[in-house]
Structures are given as C-alpha cells and as structure tokens.
Tab-separated table of C-alpha atoms in Angstrom:
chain	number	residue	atom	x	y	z
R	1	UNK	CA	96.636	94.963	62.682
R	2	UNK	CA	95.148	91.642	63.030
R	3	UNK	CA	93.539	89.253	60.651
R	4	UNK	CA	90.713	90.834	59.559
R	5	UNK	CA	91.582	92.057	55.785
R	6	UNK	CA	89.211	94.908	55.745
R	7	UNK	CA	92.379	96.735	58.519
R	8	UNK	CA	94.757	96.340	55.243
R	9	UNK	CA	92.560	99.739	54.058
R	10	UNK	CA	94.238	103.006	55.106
R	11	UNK	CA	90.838	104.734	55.821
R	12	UNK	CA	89.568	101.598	57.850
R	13	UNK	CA	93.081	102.031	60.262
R	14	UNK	CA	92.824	105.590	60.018
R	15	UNK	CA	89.296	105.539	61.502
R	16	UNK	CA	90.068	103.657	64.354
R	17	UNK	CA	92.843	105.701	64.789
R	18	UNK	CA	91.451	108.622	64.843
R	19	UNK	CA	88.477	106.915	67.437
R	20	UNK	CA	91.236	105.654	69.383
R	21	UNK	CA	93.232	109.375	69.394
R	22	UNK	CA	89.457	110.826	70.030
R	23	UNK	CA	88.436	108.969	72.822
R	24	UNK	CA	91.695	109.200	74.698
R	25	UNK	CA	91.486	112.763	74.912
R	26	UNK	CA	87.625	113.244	76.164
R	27	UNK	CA	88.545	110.816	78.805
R	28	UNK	CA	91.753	112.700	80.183
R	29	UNK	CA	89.463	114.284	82.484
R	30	UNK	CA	88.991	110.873	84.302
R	31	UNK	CA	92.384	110.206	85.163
R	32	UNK	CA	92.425	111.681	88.979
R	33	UNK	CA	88.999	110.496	89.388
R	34	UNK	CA	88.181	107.379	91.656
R	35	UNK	CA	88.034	104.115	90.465
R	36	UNK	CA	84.452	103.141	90.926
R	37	UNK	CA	80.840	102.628	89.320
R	38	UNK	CA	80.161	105.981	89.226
R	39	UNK	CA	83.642	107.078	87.492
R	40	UNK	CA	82.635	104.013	85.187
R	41	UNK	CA	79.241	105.249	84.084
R	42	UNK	CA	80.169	108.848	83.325
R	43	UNK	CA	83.211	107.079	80.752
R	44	UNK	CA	80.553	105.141	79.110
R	45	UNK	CA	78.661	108.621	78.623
R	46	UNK	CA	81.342	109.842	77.499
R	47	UNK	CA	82.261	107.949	74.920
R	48	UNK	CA	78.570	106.449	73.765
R	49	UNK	CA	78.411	110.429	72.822
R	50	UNK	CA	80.981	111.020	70.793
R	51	UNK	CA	80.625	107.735	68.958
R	52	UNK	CA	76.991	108.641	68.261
R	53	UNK	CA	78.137	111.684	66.888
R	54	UNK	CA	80.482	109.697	64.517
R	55	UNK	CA	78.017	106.861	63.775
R	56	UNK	CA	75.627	109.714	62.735
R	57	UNK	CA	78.355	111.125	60.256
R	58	UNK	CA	78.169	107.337	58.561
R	59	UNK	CA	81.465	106.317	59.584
R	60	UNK	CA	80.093	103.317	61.671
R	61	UNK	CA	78.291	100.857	59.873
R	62	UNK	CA	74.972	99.770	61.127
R	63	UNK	CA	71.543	100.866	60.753
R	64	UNK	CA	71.318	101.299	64.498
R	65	UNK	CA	73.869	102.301	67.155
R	66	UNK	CA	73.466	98.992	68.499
R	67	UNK	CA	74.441	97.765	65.372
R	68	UNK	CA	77.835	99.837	65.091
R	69	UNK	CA	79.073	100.088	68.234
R	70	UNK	CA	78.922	99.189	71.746
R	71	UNK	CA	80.833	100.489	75.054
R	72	UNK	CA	81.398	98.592	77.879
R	73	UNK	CA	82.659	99.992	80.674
R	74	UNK	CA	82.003	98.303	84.234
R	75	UNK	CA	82.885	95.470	86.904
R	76	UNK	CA	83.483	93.048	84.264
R	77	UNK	CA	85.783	94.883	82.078
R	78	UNK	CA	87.908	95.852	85.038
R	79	UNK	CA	90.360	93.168	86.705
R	80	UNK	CA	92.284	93.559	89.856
R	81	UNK	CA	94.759	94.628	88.568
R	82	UNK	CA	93.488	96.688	86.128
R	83	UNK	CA	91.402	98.626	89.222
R	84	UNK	CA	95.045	98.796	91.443
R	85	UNK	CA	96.712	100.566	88.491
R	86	UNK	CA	93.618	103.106	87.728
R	87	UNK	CA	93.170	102.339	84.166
R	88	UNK	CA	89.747	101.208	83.110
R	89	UNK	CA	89.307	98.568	80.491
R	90	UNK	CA	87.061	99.494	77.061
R	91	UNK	CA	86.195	96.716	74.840
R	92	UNK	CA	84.464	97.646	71.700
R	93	UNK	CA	82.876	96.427	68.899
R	94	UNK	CA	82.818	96.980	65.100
R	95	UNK	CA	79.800	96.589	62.556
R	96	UNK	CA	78.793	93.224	62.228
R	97	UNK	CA	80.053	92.543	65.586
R	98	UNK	CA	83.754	91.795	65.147
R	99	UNK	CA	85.876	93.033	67.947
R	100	UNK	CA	88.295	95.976	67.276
C-alpha cells in the first residue's frame, strides 16, 4: 500500500487485486513467446480489452478510457534486463492519473 489514503478502502485494494490476479492470468499465454514488438503489442491488446470491459462495468473512474486507464507496454517500459529475463514491464495508471 502506499500513500495514497483512498488504498486504506478494502474495495479500492480489492479491485486492484483482483485487476492484478486478472491480468496475470490472460497474459500466461505470453510466457514462451519472444520478447519483441510484436509479443509487446498483442499484451497491450490484451489487457486494453479486459480493462475496457471493467471500465465499462464502472469500476474505473473516468468518463473516458483515457481517463481511467492506460497500458503501456513497449521499448520504454522494458530495460535490459528486464528483456534478458523475459518479463515485460506494465505501468498503469489510475483515475485522475495517479500511478498504481
């Protein structure tokens, strides 16, 4: 949990969560894939789908998707190490724009 107070909510932490126990499992199918753009795009896909689905439910805040979430996904969320290991890196972003 970090600072932000709205995480001392049980629903808020059981959201993300869930998200986080969600997005883990669509992606298992990218684990003995290569390592490259193409492998990068289709995770992005991937998850911009599912968390459309769930911003469409109302449990992201914002009036667009834009506004509730982003995925990121690409050459500058992936470090050389990250890319020698075969894990990709996913920043993302809550309404309002704080980082989750």
């Amino acid at each position: 949990m970090g600072p932000d107070p709205e995480w001392k909510y049980a629903n808020v932490r059981r959201l993300f969560a869930y998200l986080e126990r969600s997005i883990e499992t669509r992606t298992q199918w990218a684990v003995f894939e290569p390592n490259d753009e193409r492998l990068w795009a289709s995770i992005r896909t991937t998850i911009q789908d599912f968390l459309i689905t769930v911003w469409r439910t109302g449990a992201l805040m914002g009036t667009k998707q834009e506004e509730a979430f982003f995925v990121r996904c690409d050459r500058t969320t992936m470090t050389s190490g990250r890319h020698r290991q075969r894990t990709a890196g996913l920043p993302c972003r809550r309404g309002g724009g704080e980082a989750c």
